[in-house]
Short mmCIF file of C-alpha atoms and ligand atoms in Angstrom, two decimals:
data_model
loop_
_atom_site.label_atom_id
_atom_site.label_comp_id
_atom_site.label_asym_id
_atom_site.label_seq_id
_atom_site.Cartn_x
_atom_site.Cartn_y
_atom_site.Cartn_z
CA UNK A 1 -0.96 -28.86 -3.47
CA UNK A 2 1.21 -25.85 -2.90
CA UNK A 3 -0.23 -22.54 -4.05
CA UNK A 4 1.46 -20.15 -6.42
CA UNK A 5 3.32 -17.53 -4.40
CA UNK A 6 1.53 -14.19 -4.64
CA UNK A 7 2.72 -11.17 -2.71
CA UNK A 8 1.54 -7.60 -2.73
CA UNK A 9 2.78 -4.13 -2.02
CA UNK A 10 -0.17 -2.17 -0.63
CA UNK A 11 0.72 1.51 -0.32
CA UNK A 12 -1.72 4.23 0.66
CA UNK A 13 -1.52 7.23 -1.68
CA UNK A 14 -1.05 9.73 1.14
CA UNK A 15 2.15 11.40 -0.07
CA UNK A 16 5.47 10.51 -1.67
CA UNK A 17 6.62 6.94 -1.17
CA UNK A 18 9.19 6.87 1.63
CA UNK A 19 12.41 4.93 1.11
CA UNK A 20 11.15 2.35 3.65
CA UNK A 21 8.14 1.74 1.40
CA UNK A 22 10.41 1.29 -1.61
CA UNK A 23 12.39 -1.29 0.36
CA UNK A 24 9.14 -3.12 1.21
CA UNK A 25 8.24 -3.16 -2.48
CA UNK A 26 11.71 -4.43 -3.39
CA UNK A 27 11.64 -7.30 -0.88
CA UNK A 28 8.19 -8.30 -2.14
CA UNK A 29 9.48 -8.21 -5.71
CA UNK A 30 12.60 -10.23 -4.86
CA UNK A 31 10.65 -12.85 -2.95
CA UNK A 32 8.04 -13.23 -5.70
CA UNK A 33 10.69 -13.66 -8.40
CA UNK A 34 12.76 -16.01 -6.29
CA UNK A 35 9.73 -18.24 -5.71
CA UNK A 36 8.57 -18.05 -9.31
CA UNK A 37 5.46 -16.23 -8.10
CA UNK A 38 3.69 -12.94 -8.73
CA UNK A 39 4.19 -9.44 -7.37
CA UNK A 40 0.99 -7.35 -7.13
CA UNK A 41 0.32 -3.78 -6.20
CA UNK A 42 -2.89 -2.69 -4.53
CA UNK A 43 -3.70 0.92 -3.78
CA UNK A 44 -5.17 1.23 -0.27
CA UNK A 45 -7.18 4.41 -0.54
CA UNK A 46 -10.08 3.80 1.84
CA UNK A 47 -9.12 6.79 3.96
CA UNK A 48 -10.32 9.47 1.56
CA UNK A 49 -9.40 12.24 3.95
CA UNK A 50 -5.73 11.41 3.53
CA UNK A 51 -5.77 11.07 -0.26
CA UNK A 52 -3.06 13.15 -1.94
CA UNK A 53 -3.28 13.82 -5.69
CA UNK A 54 -0.22 12.67 -7.57
CA UNK A 55 0.82 10.13 -4.93
CA UNK A 56 -0.33 7.15 -6.98
CA UNK A 57 1.57 8.26 -10.09
CA UNK A 58 4.59 8.83 -7.88
CA UNK A 59 4.45 5.23 -6.61
CA UNK A 60 4.15 3.92 -10.17
CA UNK A 61 7.01 6.03 -11.48
CA UNK A 62 9.28 5.11 -8.57
CA UNK A 63 8.86 1.38 -9.10
CA UNK A 64 9.28 1.74 -12.85
CA UNK A 65 12.46 3.76 -12.39
CA UNK A 66 13.87 0.92 -10.31
CA UNK A 67 12.74 -1.79 -12.71
CA UNK A 68 10.55 -3.52 -10.14
CA UNK A 69 7.12 -2.76 -11.60
CA UNK A 70 4.37 -5.09 -10.34
CA UNK A 71 2.88 -7.70 -12.64
CA UNK A 72 -0.65 -6.84 -11.55
CA UNK A 73 -1.71 -3.35 -10.51
CA UNK A 74 -4.34 -0.67 -11.17
CA UNK A 75 -2.38 0.16 -14.32
CA UNK A 76 -2.06 -3.44 -15.45
CA UNK A 77 -4.97 -5.34 -13.98
CA UNK A 78 -4.90 -9.12 -13.65
CA UNK A 79 -8.07 -11.07 -12.98
CA UNK A 80 -8.58 -10.30 -9.28
CA UNK A 81 -9.24 -6.56 -9.70
CA UNK A 82 -10.04 -3.81 -9.22
CA UNK A 83 -6.67 -2.99 -7.69
CA UNK A 84 -7.80 0.22 -5.97
CA UNK A 85 -9.75 -0.27 -2.77
CA UNK A 86 -11.95 2.75 -3.49
CA UNK A 87 -13.17 0.87 -6.57
CA UNK A 88 -13.90 -2.25 -4.51
CA UNK A 89 -16.04 -0.34 -2.02
CA UNK A 90 -19.23 -2.30 -2.69
CA UNK A 91 -17.53 -5.64 -2.02
CA UNK A 92 -16.68 -5.11 1.61
CA UNK A 93 -20.05 -4.67 3.29
CA UNK A 94 -21.18 -8.25 2.77
CA UNK A 95 -18.06 -9.45 4.58
CA UNK A 96 -18.74 -7.18 7.55
CA UNK A 97 -22.36 -8.40 7.62
CA UNK A 98 -21.13 -11.98 7.44
CA UNK A 99 -19.07 -11.39 10.57
CA UNK A 100 -22.10 -9.92 12.36
CA UNK A 101 -24.07 -13.00 11.34
CA UNK A 102 -21.38 -15.25 12.78
CA UNK A 103 -21.28 -13.27 16.03
CA UNK A 104 -17.80 -11.82 15.43
CA UNK A 105 -18.83 -8.24 14.79
CA UNK A 106 -21.59 -5.85 15.83
CA UNK A 107 -23.22 -2.52 15.02
CA UNK A 108 -22.20 0.40 17.20
CA UNK A 109 -24.26 3.61 17.29
CA UNK A 110 -22.20 5.68 19.73
CA UNK A 111 -21.85 9.33 18.86
CA UNK A 112 -18.53 11.16 18.94
CA UNK A 113 -19.60 12.76 22.26
CA UNK A 114 -20.44 9.40 23.78
CA UNK A 115 -17.09 7.98 22.74
CA UNK A 116 -15.33 10.99 24.19
CA UNK A 117 -17.28 10.66 27.46
CA UNK A 118 -16.23 7.01 27.66
CA UNK A 119 -12.58 7.97 27.18
CA UNK A 120 -12.85 10.63 29.87
CA UNK A 121 -14.48 8.19 32.29
CA UNK A 122 -11.72 5.66 31.75
CA UNK A 123 -8.96 8.23 31.98
CA UNK A 124 -10.43 9.49 35.27
CA UNK A 125 -10.37 5.88 36.50
CA UNK A 126 -6.67 5.82 35.57
CA UNK A 127 -7.03 3.35 32.73
CA UNK A 128 -3.78 3.72 30.80
CA UNK A 129 -5.15 2.98 27.36
CA UNK A 130 -8.85 3.78 27.25
CA UNK A 131 -10.41 1.73 24.48
CA UNK A 132 -13.59 0.24 23.11
CA UNK A 133 -13.08 -3.40 24.06
CA UNK A 134 -14.53 -6.54 25.63
CA UNK A 135 -15.21 -4.70 28.87
CA UNK A 136 -16.25 -1.23 27.79
CA UNK A 137 -18.50 -2.39 24.94
CA UNK A 138 -20.99 -3.61 27.57
CA UNK A 139 -21.61 0.03 28.56
CA UNK A 140 -21.92 1.47 25.08
CA UNK A 141 -24.72 1.79 22.50
CA UNK A 142 -24.34 -1.19 20.23
CA UNK A 143 -26.17 -4.22 18.97
CA UNK A 144 -24.79 -6.25 21.89
CA UNK A 145 -26.37 -3.98 24.51
CA UNK A 146 -29.46 -2.53 22.81
CA UNK A 147 -32.67 -4.54 22.38
CA UNK A 148 -32.96 -6.18 18.96
CA UNK A 149 -35.99 -4.04 17.99
CA UNK A 150 -34.12 -0.85 18.71
CA UNK A 151 -31.18 -1.97 16.63
CA UNK A 152 -33.53 -2.81 13.78
CA UNK A 153 -35.35 0.50 14.11
CA UNK A 154 -32.10 2.48 14.17
CA UNK A 155 -30.80 0.70 11.08
CA UNK A 156 -34.08 1.25 9.25
CA UNK A 157 -34.26 4.92 10.13
CA UNK A 158 -30.75 5.44 8.81
CA UNK A 159 -29.08 6.19 12.14
CA UNK A 160 -25.34 6.50 11.63
CA UNK A 161 -23.43 3.41 12.73
CA UNK A 162 -20.10 1.68 12.44
CA UNK A 163 -19.40 -2.04 12.48
CA UNK A 164 -16.88 -3.18 15.06
CA UNK A 165 -15.08 -6.48 15.43
CA UNK A 166 -15.99 -8.41 18.58
CA UNK A 167 -12.66 -9.38 20.06
CA UNK A 168 -12.95 -12.51 22.22
CA UNK A 169 -12.43 -11.89 25.93
CA UNK A 170 -9.85 -14.54 26.67
CA UNK A 171 -7.89 -15.93 23.83
CA UNK A 172 -4.21 -16.37 23.11
CA UNK A 173 -3.61 -15.09 19.56
CA UNK A 174 -0.49 -16.55 17.96
CA UNK A 175 1.28 -16.01 14.72
CA UNK A 176 4.55 -17.33 13.43
CA UNK A 177 6.22 -14.37 11.74
CA UNK A 178 8.83 -15.44 9.17
CA UNK A 179 11.27 -12.85 10.54
CA UNK A 180 10.35 -12.52 14.20
CA UNK A 181 9.28 -16.07 15.01
CA UNK A 182 6.33 -16.74 17.27
CA UNK A 183 4.41 -13.68 18.37
CA UNK A 184 1.78 -14.20 21.07
CA UNK A 185 -0.75 -11.65 22.21
CA UNK A 186 -3.61 -11.99 24.65
CA UNK A 187 -6.91 -10.88 23.19
CA UNK A 188 -7.67 -8.79 26.27
CA UNK A 189 -5.06 -6.30 25.06
CA UNK A 190 -6.82 -5.80 21.72
CA UNK A 191 -9.65 -3.35 21.07
CA UNK A 192 -12.85 -3.73 19.07
CA UNK A 193 -11.55 -1.98 15.97
CA UNK A 194 -13.96 -0.40 13.54
CA UNK A 195 -14.31 -2.51 10.38
CA UNK A 196 -16.87 -0.39 8.50
CA UNK A 197 -17.04 3.36 8.94
CA UNK A 198 -20.25 5.38 9.09
CA UNK A 199 -19.62 6.61 5.52
CA UNK A 200 -19.88 3.02 4.29
CA UNK A 201 -16.14 2.71 3.65
CA UNK A 202 -14.27 -0.22 5.12
CA UNK A 203 -11.31 0.52 7.36
CA UNK A 204 -7.82 -0.61 6.47
CA UNK A 205 -8.16 -3.78 8.59
CA UNK A 206 -11.28 -5.14 6.90
CA UNK A 207 -10.32 -4.16 3.36
CA UNK A 208 -6.79 -5.46 3.75
CA UNK A 209 -7.87 -8.93 4.93
CA UNK A 210 -10.70 -9.30 2.45
CA UNK A 211 -8.49 -8.21 -0.43
CA UNK A 212 -5.52 -10.35 0.53
CA UNK A 213 -7.90 -13.30 0.66
CA UNK A 214 -9.64 -12.53 -2.64
CA UNK A 215 -6.37 -11.76 -4.38
CA UNK A 216 -4.85 -15.07 -3.32
CA UNK A 217 -2.02 -13.51 -1.33
CA UNK A 218 0.26 -16.15 0.19
CA UNK A 219 2.81 -13.96 2.00
CA UNK A 220 2.36 -10.55 3.59
CA UNK A 221 5.72 -8.78 3.62
CA UNK A 222 5.36 -5.33 5.17
CA UNK A 223 6.84 -2.86 7.61
CA UNK A 224 7.16 -3.58 11.31
CA UNK A 225 4.72 -0.78 12.13
CA UNK A 226 1.98 -3.23 11.11
CA UNK A 227 3.02 -5.93 13.57
CA UNK A 228 0.63 -4.66 16.29
CA UNK A 229 -2.25 -5.09 13.80
CA UNK A 230 -1.27 -8.64 12.88
CA UNK A 231 -3.07 -10.38 15.81
CA UNK A 232 -6.32 -8.70 14.76
CA UNK A 233 -5.68 -9.83 11.20
CA UNK A 234 -5.11 -13.40 12.36
CA UNK A 235 -8.41 -13.28 14.26
CA UNK A 236 -10.22 -11.94 11.20
CA UNK A 237 -8.92 -14.83 9.06
CA UNK A 238 -10.23 -17.19 11.71
CA UNK A 239 -13.62 -15.45 11.98
CA UNK A 240 -14.08 -15.57 8.22
CA UNK A 241 -13.13 -19.25 8.18
CA UNK A 242 -10.12 -18.58 5.94
CA UNK A 243 -7.47 -20.02 8.22
CA UNK A 244 -6.29 -22.68 5.80
CA UNK A 245 -5.28 -20.06 3.23
CA UNK A 246 -4.12 -17.39 5.66
CA UNK A 247 -0.95 -15.76 4.30
CA UNK A 248 2.32 -16.07 6.15
CA UNK A 249 3.56 -12.84 7.69
CA UNK A 250 7.00 -11.24 7.49
CA UNK A 251 7.36 -7.89 9.27
CA UNK A 252 10.41 -5.96 8.10
CA UNK A 253 12.65 -4.17 10.61
CA UNK A 254 12.47 -0.40 10.81
CA UNK A 255 14.82 1.94 8.98
CA UNK A 256 16.55 3.97 11.68
CA UNK A 257 18.14 7.40 11.79
CA UNK A 258 21.88 7.37 11.04
CA UNK A 259 22.65 7.45 14.80
CA UNK A 260 20.26 4.57 15.44
CA UNK A 261 17.94 6.63 17.65
CA UNK A 262 14.45 6.19 16.26
CA UNK A 263 12.75 5.87 12.94
CA UNK A 264 14.23 7.60 9.89
CA UNK A 265 12.16 10.65 8.98
CA UNK A 266 12.10 13.25 6.25
CA UNK A 267 13.40 15.75 8.78
CA UNK A 268 16.55 13.66 9.35
CA UNK A 269 17.18 13.77 5.61
CA UNK A 270 16.64 17.54 5.46
CA UNK A 271 18.90 18.09 8.46
CA UNK A 272 21.71 15.83 7.30
CA UNK A 273 21.39 16.67 3.62
CA UNK A 274 20.17 13.49 1.99
CA UNK A 275 16.88 12.43 0.35
CA UNK A 276 14.47 9.95 1.93
CA UNK A 277 12.33 9.69 -1.20
CA UNK A 278 13.16 7.93 -4.47
CA UNK A 279 12.08 10.85 -6.71
CA UNK A 280 11.66 14.57 -6.28
CA UNK A 281 8.28 15.49 -4.84
CA UNK A 282 6.39 18.75 -4.65
CA UNK A 283 3.62 18.79 -2.09
CA UNK A 284 0.42 19.73 -3.97
CA UNK A 285 -0.91 21.73 -1.02
CA UNK A 286 2.08 23.42 0.60
CA UNK A 287 4.28 23.52 -2.51
CA UNK A 288 7.15 22.21 -0.39
CA UNK A 289 9.85 20.43 -2.40
CA UNK A 290 11.52 17.23 -1.25
CA UNK A 291 14.61 15.90 -3.01
CA UNK A 292 14.73 12.46 -4.60
CA UNK A 293 17.57 9.97 -5.05
CA UNK A 294 16.98 9.88 -8.81
CA UNK A 295 17.39 13.61 -9.32
CA UNK A 296 20.45 13.68 -7.07
CA UNK A 297 22.19 11.39 -9.53
CA UNK A 298 21.77 7.97 -7.98
CA UNK A 299 21.69 5.23 -10.59
CA UNK A 300 18.69 2.92 -10.27
CA UNK A 301 20.75 -0.28 -10.04
CA UNK A 302 23.04 1.24 -7.39
CA UNK A 303 20.10 2.53 -5.38
CA UNK A 304 18.39 -0.89 -5.54
CA UNK A 305 21.55 -2.63 -4.40
CA UNK A 306 21.85 -0.18 -1.49
CA UNK A 307 18.17 -0.66 -0.54
CA UNK A 308 18.43 -4.44 -0.62
CA UNK A 309 21.17 -4.26 2.00
CA UNK A 310 19.11 -2.11 4.37
CA UNK A 311 17.98 -5.05 6.46
CA UNK A 312 19.12 -8.04 4.41
CA UNK A 313 22.50 -9.59 3.64
CA UNK A 314 23.55 -12.59 1.57
CA UNK A 315 25.45 -14.21 4.45
CA UNK A 316 28.88 -13.60 2.96
CA UNK A 317 30.92 -10.50 2.17
CA UNK A 318 29.69 -9.87 -1.36
CA UNK A 319 28.05 -6.49 -1.78
CA UNK A 320 27.59 -5.76 -5.47
CA UNK A 321 24.45 -7.48 -6.75
CA UNK A 322 22.47 -6.84 -9.90
CA UNK A 323 18.70 -7.19 -9.64
CA UNK A 324 18.92 -10.72 -11.09
CA UNK A 325 21.62 -11.65 -8.59
CA UNK A 326 19.52 -10.26 -5.75
CA UNK A 327 16.60 -12.42 -6.86
CA UNK A 328 18.88 -15.43 -6.91
CA UNK A 329 20.36 -14.75 -3.46
CA UNK A 330 17.29 -13.45 -1.64
CA UNK A 331 15.74 -15.38 1.24
CA UNK A 332 13.48 -14.05 3.99
CA UNK A 333 15.48 -15.81 6.69
CA UNK A 334 18.42 -13.52 5.97
CA UNK A 335 16.39 -10.42 6.83
CA UNK A 336 17.53 -9.08 10.20
CA UNK A 337 15.23 -8.68 13.19
CA UNK A 338 16.60 -5.41 14.46
CA UNK A 339 16.30 -1.98 12.87
CA UNK A 340 18.83 -0.91 10.25
CA UNK A 341 20.69 2.38 10.51
CA UNK A 342 20.44 4.49 7.41
CA UNK A 343 23.92 5.27 6.08
CA UNK A 344 24.05 7.70 3.17
CA UNK A 345 27.82 7.18 2.81
CA UNK A 346 27.03 3.61 1.83
CA UNK A 347 24.53 4.80 -0.78
CA UNK A 348 27.24 7.04 -2.26
CA UNK A 349 29.69 4.15 -2.20
CA UNK A 350 27.32 1.93 -4.17
CA UNK A 351 26.76 4.73 -6.67
CA UNK A 352 30.51 5.14 -7.17
CA UNK A 353 30.96 1.41 -7.72
CA UNK A 354 28.18 1.27 -10.29
CA UNK A 355 29.26 4.45 -12.01
CA UNK A 356 32.86 3.28 -12.34
CA UNK A 357 31.88 -0.09 -13.67
CA UNK A 358 29.84 1.42 -16.50
CA UNK A 359 31.40 1.24 -19.98
CA UNK A 360 33.31 4.44 -20.79
CA UNK A 361 31.11 5.01 -23.85
CA UNK A 362 28.03 5.12 -21.63
CA UNK A 363 29.65 7.55 -19.20
CA UNK A 364 30.90 9.53 -22.20
CA UNK A 365 27.27 9.99 -23.22
CA UNK A 366 26.45 11.39 -19.77
CA UNK A 367 29.38 13.79 -20.04
CA UNK A 368 28.50 14.84 -23.57
CA UNK A 369 24.93 15.61 -22.50
CA UNK A 370 26.00 17.66 -19.48
CA UNK A 371 28.60 19.52 -21.54
CA UNK A 372 26.07 20.21 -24.28
CA UNK A 373 23.74 21.76 -21.71
CA UNK A 374 26.62 24.10 -20.87
CA UNK A 375 27.15 24.91 -24.54
CA UNK A 376 30.24 22.72 -25.04
CA UNK A 377 30.43 20.07 -27.76
CA UNK A 378 32.72 17.10 -27.18
CA UNK A 379 33.72 14.63 -29.90
CA UNK A 380 32.81 11.06 -28.81
CA UNK A 381 36.42 9.86 -28.74
CA UNK A 382 37.50 12.71 -26.52
CA UNK A 383 34.56 12.12 -24.16
CA UNK A 384 35.66 8.53 -23.64
CA UNK A 385 39.26 9.58 -22.91
CA UNK A 386 38.05 12.20 -20.45
CA UNK A 387 35.73 9.88 -18.51
CA UNK A 388 38.47 7.28 -18.23
CA UNK A 389 40.58 9.94 -16.58
CA UNK A 390 38.02 11.35 -14.15
CA UNK A 391 35.58 8.54 -13.39
CA UNK A 392 37.38 7.48 -10.22
CA UNK A 393 36.89 10.96 -8.84
CA UNK A 394 33.10 11.14 -9.10
CA UNK A 395 30.06 9.84 -7.22
CA UNK A 396 27.33 11.18 -9.50
CA UNK A 397 27.14 11.51 -13.31
CA UNK A 398 26.79 15.30 -13.12
CA UNK A 399 30.21 15.44 -11.46
CA UNK A 400 31.79 14.08 -14.64
CA UNK A 401 31.25 17.53 -16.12
CA UNK A 402 32.42 19.37 -13.00
CA UNK A 403 35.58 17.26 -12.85
CA UNK A 404 36.45 17.71 -16.51
CA UNK A 405 35.24 21.22 -17.17
CA UNK A 406 38.80 22.49 -16.94
CA UNK A 407 39.83 20.19 -19.79
CA UNK A 408 37.10 21.48 -22.05
CA UNK A 409 37.27 25.15 -21.15
CA UNK A 410 40.69 26.81 -20.85
CA UNK A 411 41.19 28.62 -17.53
CA UNK A 412 40.59 32.34 -17.45
CA UNK A 413 41.54 32.59 -13.78
CA UNK A 414 44.14 30.92 -11.64
CA UNK A 415 43.90 29.69 -8.05
CA UNK A 416 45.50 32.61 -6.20
CA UNK A 417 46.58 30.58 -3.16
CA UNK A 418 48.47 28.09 -5.28
CA UNK A 419 49.90 30.96 -7.34
CA UNK A 420 51.13 32.74 -4.21
CA UNK A 421 52.93 29.60 -3.05
CA UNK A 422 54.19 28.00 -6.24
CA UNK A 423 54.49 30.55 -9.03
CA UNK A 424 58.16 31.53 -9.18
CA UNK A 425 61.01 32.26 -11.58
CA UNK A 426 61.91 28.58 -11.98
CA UNK A 427 58.33 27.78 -12.95
CA UNK A 428 58.14 30.64 -15.41
CA UNK A 429 61.46 29.69 -17.02
CA UNK A 430 60.55 26.06 -17.33
CA UNK A 431 57.10 26.81 -18.74
CA UNK A 432 58.49 29.27 -21.28
CA UNK A 433 60.94 26.68 -22.57
CA UNK A 434 58.36 23.91 -22.49
CA UNK A 435 55.99 25.96 -24.64
CA UNK A 436 58.77 26.38 -27.22
CA UNK A 437 59.60 22.67 -27.06
CA UNK A 438 55.93 21.86 -27.60
CA UNK A 439 55.83 24.07 -30.70
CA UNK A 440 58.59 22.02 -32.22
CA UNK A 441 57.24 18.65 -31.10
CA UNK A 442 56.53 16.07 -33.77
CA UNK A 443 55.27 12.53 -33.25
CA UNK A 444 52.54 11.19 -31.04
CA UNK A 445 51.78 13.46 -28.14
CA UNK A 446 50.67 11.14 -25.33
CA UNK A 447 51.19 11.07 -21.56
CA UNK A 448 54.61 9.43 -21.92
CA UNK A 449 55.99 11.79 -24.58
CA UNK A 450 54.47 14.83 -22.84
CA UNK A 451 56.30 13.84 -19.69
CA UNK A 452 59.65 13.04 -21.22
CA UNK A 453 59.60 16.36 -23.08
CA UNK A 454 58.86 18.14 -19.81
CA UNK A 455 61.63 16.23 -18.04
CA UNK A 456 64.21 16.98 -20.68
CA UNK A 457 63.22 20.66 -20.69
CA UNK A 458 63.59 20.79 -16.89
CA UNK A 459 66.96 19.08 -17.08
CA UNK A 460 68.22 21.53 -19.71
CA UNK A 461 67.09 24.43 -17.50
CA UNK A 462 68.64 22.83 -14.42
CA UNK A 463 65.30 22.91 -12.63
CA UNK A 464 63.96 20.19 -10.31
CA UNK A 465 60.66 19.18 -11.83
CA UNK A 466 59.12 18.09 -8.51
CA UNK A 467 59.38 21.64 -7.21
CA UNK A 468 57.54 23.28 -10.08
CA UNK A 469 55.03 20.57 -10.97
CA UNK A 470 52.15 22.28 -9.21
CA UNK A 471 52.89 25.53 -11.01
CA UNK A 472 52.79 23.64 -14.32
CA UNK A 473 49.39 22.27 -13.34
CA UNK A 474 48.24 25.73 -12.33
CA UNK A 475 49.26 27.20 -15.67
CA UNK A 476 47.42 24.61 -17.74
CA UNK A 477 44.35 23.97 -15.56
CA UNK A 478 44.01 27.03 -13.33
CA UNK A 479 43.89 24.73 -10.29
CA UNK A 480 46.24 23.19 -7.77
CA UNK A 481 44.89 19.64 -7.97
CA UNK A 482 43.19 17.23 -10.34
CA UNK A 483 43.67 13.99 -12.24
CA UNK A 484 46.97 12.82 -13.74
CA UNK A 485 48.39 15.92 -15.41
CA UNK A 486 50.23 14.17 -18.23
CA UNK A 487 47.03 12.36 -19.20
CA UNK A 488 45.35 15.76 -19.23
CA UNK A 489 48.10 17.05 -21.55
CA UNK A 490 47.59 14.09 -23.86
CA UNK A 491 43.87 14.85 -24.14
CA UNK A 492 44.50 18.58 -24.69
CA UNK A 493 47.16 18.03 -27.35
CA UNK A 494 50.54 19.81 -27.61
CA UNK A 495 49.24 22.97 -29.23
CA UNK A 496 46.53 23.58 -26.67
CA UNK A 497 48.97 22.98 -23.79
CA UNK A 498 51.41 25.49 -25.30
CA UNK A 499 48.63 28.01 -25.84
CA UNK A 500 47.43 27.69 -22.24
CA UNK A 501 50.97 28.04 -20.91
CA UNK A 502 51.49 31.26 -22.86
CA UNK A 503 48.21 32.66 -21.58
CA UNK A 504 49.23 31.83 -17.98
CA UNK A 505 52.66 33.41 -18.45
CA UNK A 506 50.91 36.47 -19.72
CA UNK A 507 48.42 36.65 -16.85
CA UNK A 508 50.40 35.67 -13.79
CA UNK A 509 52.90 38.13 -12.30
CA UNK A 510 56.09 36.64 -10.96
CA UNK A 511 56.27 36.62 -7.20
CA UNK A 512 59.56 36.07 -5.35
N1 LIG B 1 -1.76 0.39 3.33
C1 LIG B 1 -0.79 -0.05 4.27
C2 LIG B 1 0.38 0.93 4.18
O1 LIG B 1 0.19 1.98 3.70
C3 LIG B 1 -0.36 -1.47 3.94
C4 LIG B 1 -0.02 -2.32 5.11
C5 LIG B 1 0.06 -3.76 4.69
O2 LIG B 1 0.91 -4.08 3.84
O3 LIG B 1 -0.72 -4.57 5.17
O4 LIG B 1 1.49 0.68 4.57
#
């Protein structure tokens, strides 16, 4: 009988969720939905020293913003909880003891000084990677080397100890990663990792395996940085006797710096001016602020679409996918093996596509809100006309206001460079006559009638319109460039255009 697909995102609350973590969550979500399974979230907070207040809320808010909230989580428990490892603390010890019983783990009593002395000894003997392993454990203080009575006495007297896994000396460990294919590692390269710490807390490795087993996880989809731990995890499944329900692994390729040289870091984002976090974050200790995609004006659906393509593609040239379409198209075998370069230009491109495809009424609401914050009220109908005119010129919603500010607020200054080049007697004559013509205009003032009136005025004055067009724009908008000017006139209305022209004629001295 095939099991229900259950996948988990298992972040540690050690700071803001990095964009790579959000991608991991997204791929887990997509896979779960595609397979008709469940997407869980488990907080891995066994390392109390690295706990950062606010990090858990940040994770929750990020996933909710993107519409990929887990079905089971600390905030919405299912029936395999608790969903925070710190709250499962008591569960783990019996599993560590079970491994000792089966001969796959042991107590180790070495002090920090003894461990350090071992490392120094090995380093002096030119061992490249000094570690506690199948060879060195024979020279250390543990339940494999000490007499049984001493071990018992130490445990009874409350001597501090850890529990370490006993890695077999000679064993080929294999796993068939869904992305990377067969991975084989010889056990002699693995160390006897700590499973239970002296404070009674499990380490990541023990807690992760026990929880994935108890939570019925069928597929572990996580970042490539965990691939080196996977052989140990496979051994643990075997030691526990859980091989038949061991999850399948899929290790996701790294997110690389834009130039492809190394892993994408927060510093790259700071240096190149883009966020690497989904939401703004203020470090609770240092007070340092980090920008987020949300606050920079990325739309959640655009950001999701961008993220999905950082390491996956549908196999054809389609790029715009809604969340539902991503679920439909998603398969693990289309995730690439090699790292993906982070390209912020692509993120902007997705945002533009999504922004432009939004109904004008919706964009109008964005504009109205931004304008209101600046003290300008826009009637709904006018907002729609304005966004239709400027939406192809913006990447972020806030730019709707920047791009149309000149329509809503008459210029009080004029671009002096454009004025120096284009403001001349012909322009002044034409504009003077056009203002008069506008006063007498009756009928519907739209882009077509605005233009034909301007053309006939120019003709009557014997002026070539092409030569003075930029001066006309300058007079009405204060700037040398912008969206279609006749559409702007239509939105402003004939009286406002005439008024602005007269103000410009009054303000700008004639040069040449
Ligand atoms: N807690 C680990 C992390 O922070 C999870 C690794 C895993 O998914 O197994 O990335």
